[in-house]
PDB file of C-alpha atoms in Angstrom:
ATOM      1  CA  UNK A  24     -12.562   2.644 -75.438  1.00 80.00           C
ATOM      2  CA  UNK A  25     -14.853   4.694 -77.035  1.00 87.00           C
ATOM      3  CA  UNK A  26     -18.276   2.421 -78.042  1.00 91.00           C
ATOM      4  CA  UNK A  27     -21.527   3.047 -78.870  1.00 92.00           C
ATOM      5  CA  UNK A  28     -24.170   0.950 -78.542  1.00 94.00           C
ATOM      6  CA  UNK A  29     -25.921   2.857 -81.473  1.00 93.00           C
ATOM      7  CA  UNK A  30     -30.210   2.562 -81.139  1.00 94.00           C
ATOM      8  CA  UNK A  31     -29.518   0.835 -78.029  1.00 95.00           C
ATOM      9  CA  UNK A  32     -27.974   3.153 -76.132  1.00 94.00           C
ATOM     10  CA  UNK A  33     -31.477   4.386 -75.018  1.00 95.00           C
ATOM     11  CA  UNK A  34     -32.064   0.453 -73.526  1.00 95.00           C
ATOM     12  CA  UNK A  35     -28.159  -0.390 -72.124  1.00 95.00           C
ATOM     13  CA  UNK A  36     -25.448   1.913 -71.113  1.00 93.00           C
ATOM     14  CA  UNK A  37     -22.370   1.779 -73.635  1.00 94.00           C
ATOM     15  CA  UNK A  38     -18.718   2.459 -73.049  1.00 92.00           C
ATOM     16  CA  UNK A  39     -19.198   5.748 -74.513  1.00 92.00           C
ATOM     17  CA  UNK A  40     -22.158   6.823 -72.029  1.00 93.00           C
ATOM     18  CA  UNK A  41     -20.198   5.670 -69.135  1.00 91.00           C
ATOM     19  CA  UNK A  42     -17.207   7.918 -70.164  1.00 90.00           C
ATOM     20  CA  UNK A  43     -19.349  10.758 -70.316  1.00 91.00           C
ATOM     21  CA  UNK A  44     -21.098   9.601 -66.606  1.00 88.00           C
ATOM     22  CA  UNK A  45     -16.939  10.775 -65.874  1.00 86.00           C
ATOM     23  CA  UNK A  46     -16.504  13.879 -67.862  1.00 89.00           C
ATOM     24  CA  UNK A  47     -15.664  17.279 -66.383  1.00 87.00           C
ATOM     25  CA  UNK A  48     -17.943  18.709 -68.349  1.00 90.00           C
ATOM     26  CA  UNK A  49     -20.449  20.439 -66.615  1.00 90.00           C
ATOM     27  CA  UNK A  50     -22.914  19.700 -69.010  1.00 91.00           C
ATOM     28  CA  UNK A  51     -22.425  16.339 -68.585  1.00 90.00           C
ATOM     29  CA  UNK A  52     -22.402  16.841 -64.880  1.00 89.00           C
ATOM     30  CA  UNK A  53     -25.268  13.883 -63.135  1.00 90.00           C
ATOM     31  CA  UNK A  54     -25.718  12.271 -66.513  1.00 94.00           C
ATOM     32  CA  UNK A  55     -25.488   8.463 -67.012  1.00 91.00           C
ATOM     33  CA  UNK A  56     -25.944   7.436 -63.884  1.00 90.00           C
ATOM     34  CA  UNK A  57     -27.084   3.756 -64.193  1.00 88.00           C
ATOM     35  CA  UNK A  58     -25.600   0.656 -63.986  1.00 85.00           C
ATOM     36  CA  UNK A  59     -26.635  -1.239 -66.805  1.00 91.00           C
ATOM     37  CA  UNK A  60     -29.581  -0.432 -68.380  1.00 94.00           C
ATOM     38  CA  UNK A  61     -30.486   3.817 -69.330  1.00 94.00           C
ATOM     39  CA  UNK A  62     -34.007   3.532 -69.738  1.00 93.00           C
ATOM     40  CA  UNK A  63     -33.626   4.468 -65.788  1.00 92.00           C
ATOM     41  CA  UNK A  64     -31.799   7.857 -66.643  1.00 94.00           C
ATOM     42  CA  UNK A  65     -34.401   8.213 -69.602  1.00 93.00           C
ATOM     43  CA  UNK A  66     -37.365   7.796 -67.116  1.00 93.00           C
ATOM     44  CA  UNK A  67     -35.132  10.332 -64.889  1.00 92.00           C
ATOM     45  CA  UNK A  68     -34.236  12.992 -67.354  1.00 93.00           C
ATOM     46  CA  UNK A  69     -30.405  11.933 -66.301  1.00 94.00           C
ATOM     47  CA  UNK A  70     -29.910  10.024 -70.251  1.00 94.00           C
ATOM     48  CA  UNK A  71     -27.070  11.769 -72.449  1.00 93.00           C
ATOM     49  CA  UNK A  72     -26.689  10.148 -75.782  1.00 93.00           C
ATOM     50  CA  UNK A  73     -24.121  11.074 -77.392  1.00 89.00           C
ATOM     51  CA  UNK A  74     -24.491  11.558 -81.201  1.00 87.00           C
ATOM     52  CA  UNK A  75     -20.531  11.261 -82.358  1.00 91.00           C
ATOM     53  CA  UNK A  76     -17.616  10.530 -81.083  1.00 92.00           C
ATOM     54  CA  UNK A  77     -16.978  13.076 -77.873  1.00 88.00           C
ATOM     55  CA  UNK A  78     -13.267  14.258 -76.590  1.00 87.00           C
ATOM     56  CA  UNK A  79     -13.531  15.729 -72.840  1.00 85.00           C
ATOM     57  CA  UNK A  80     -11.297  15.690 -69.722  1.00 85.00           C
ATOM     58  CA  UNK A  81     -12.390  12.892 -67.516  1.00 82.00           C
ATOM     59  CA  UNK A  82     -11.513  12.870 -63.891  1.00 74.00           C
ATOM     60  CA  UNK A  83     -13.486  11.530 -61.357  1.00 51.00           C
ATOM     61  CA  UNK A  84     -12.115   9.096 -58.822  1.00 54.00           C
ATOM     62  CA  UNK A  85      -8.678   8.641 -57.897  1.00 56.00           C
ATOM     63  CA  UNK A  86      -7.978   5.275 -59.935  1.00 55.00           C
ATOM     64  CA  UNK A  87      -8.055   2.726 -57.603  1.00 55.00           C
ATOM     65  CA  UNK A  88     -11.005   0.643 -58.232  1.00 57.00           C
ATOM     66  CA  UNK A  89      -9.259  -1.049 -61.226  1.00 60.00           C
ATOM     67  CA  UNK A  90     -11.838  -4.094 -61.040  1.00 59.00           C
ATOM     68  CA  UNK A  91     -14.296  -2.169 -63.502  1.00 58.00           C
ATOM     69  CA  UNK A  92     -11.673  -1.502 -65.836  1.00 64.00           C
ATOM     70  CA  UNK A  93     -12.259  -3.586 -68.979  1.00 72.00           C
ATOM     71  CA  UNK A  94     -16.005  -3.908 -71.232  1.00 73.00           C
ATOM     72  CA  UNK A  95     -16.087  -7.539 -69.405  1.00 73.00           C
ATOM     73  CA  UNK A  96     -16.023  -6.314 -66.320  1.00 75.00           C
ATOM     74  CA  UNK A  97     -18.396  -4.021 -66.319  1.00 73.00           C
ATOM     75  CA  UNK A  98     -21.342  -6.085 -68.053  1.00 77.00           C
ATOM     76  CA  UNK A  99     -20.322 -10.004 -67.013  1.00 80.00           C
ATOM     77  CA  UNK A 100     -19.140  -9.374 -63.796  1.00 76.00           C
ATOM     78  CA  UNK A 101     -22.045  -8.374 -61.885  1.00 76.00           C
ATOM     79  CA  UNK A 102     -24.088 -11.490 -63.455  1.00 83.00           C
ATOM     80  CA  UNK A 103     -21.409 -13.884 -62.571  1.00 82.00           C
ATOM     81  CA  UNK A 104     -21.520 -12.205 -59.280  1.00 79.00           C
ATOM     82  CA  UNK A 105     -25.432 -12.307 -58.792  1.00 83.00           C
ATOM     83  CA  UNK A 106     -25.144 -16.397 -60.315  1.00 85.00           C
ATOM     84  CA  UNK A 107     -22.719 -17.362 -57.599  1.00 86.00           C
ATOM     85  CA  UNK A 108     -25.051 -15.557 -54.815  1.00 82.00           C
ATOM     86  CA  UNK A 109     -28.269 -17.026 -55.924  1.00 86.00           C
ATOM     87  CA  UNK A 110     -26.805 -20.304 -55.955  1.00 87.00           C
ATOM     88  CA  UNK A 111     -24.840 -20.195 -52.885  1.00 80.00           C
ATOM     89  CA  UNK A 112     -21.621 -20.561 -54.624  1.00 75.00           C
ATOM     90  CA  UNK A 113     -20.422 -17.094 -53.007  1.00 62.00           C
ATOM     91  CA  UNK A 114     -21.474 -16.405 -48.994  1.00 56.00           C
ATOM     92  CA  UNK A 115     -23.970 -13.238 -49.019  1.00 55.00           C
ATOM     93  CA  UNK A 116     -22.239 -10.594 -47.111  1.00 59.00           C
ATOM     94  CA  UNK A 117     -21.826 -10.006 -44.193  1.00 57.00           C
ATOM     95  CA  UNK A 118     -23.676  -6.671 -43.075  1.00 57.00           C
ATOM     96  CA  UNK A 119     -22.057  -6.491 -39.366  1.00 56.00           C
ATOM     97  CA  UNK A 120     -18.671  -6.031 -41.235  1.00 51.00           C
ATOM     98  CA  UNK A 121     -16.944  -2.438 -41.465  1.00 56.00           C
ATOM     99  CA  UNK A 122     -16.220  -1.927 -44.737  1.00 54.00           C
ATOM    100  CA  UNK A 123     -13.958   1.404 -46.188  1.00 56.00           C
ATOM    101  CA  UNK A 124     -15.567   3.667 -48.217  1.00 58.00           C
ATOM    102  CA  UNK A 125     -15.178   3.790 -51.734  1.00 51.00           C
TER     103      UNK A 125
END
């Protein structure tokens, strides 16, 4: 889904910045690379607004980490996420635990 967050793509990263963080493009290559908010890739020089609608071959990953997949997902989850933590709803992880690379 193609959205832009308009003047406040410079303070959150849209849908449409987040594509482009997955573009082929090399000159879109190590752009976009927060989380949440872009004033981190504006204080970086990493920010790429785009000013219209942008059509480029996306292709990085290999499709399996489906849990990011929807708007909700990427801008709820992590607060539910941090909520349940703080509040000792969820048990912190554990660091001793191997975990496979992503």
């Amino acid at each position: 889904v193609w959205l832009d967050y308009g003047p406040l793509s410079y303070i959150f990263i849209s849908p449409a910045q987040h594509q482009i963080h997955h573009s082929r493009l090399p000159e879109h290559r190590d752009k976009n690379c927060g989380f949440a908010f872009a004033f981190w890739d504006a204080l970086f020089g990493t920010l790429y607004v785009p000013k219209d609608r942008e059509v480029f071959p996306m292709g990085l990953g290999d499709g399996t980490d489906g849990e990011w997949h929807s708007i909700w997902r990427m801008h709820v989850w992590p607060v539910r996420m941090a909520a349940k933590l703080l509040t000792g709803r969820e048990p912190l992880p554990d660091e001793n635990v191997q975990r496979p690379l992503t």
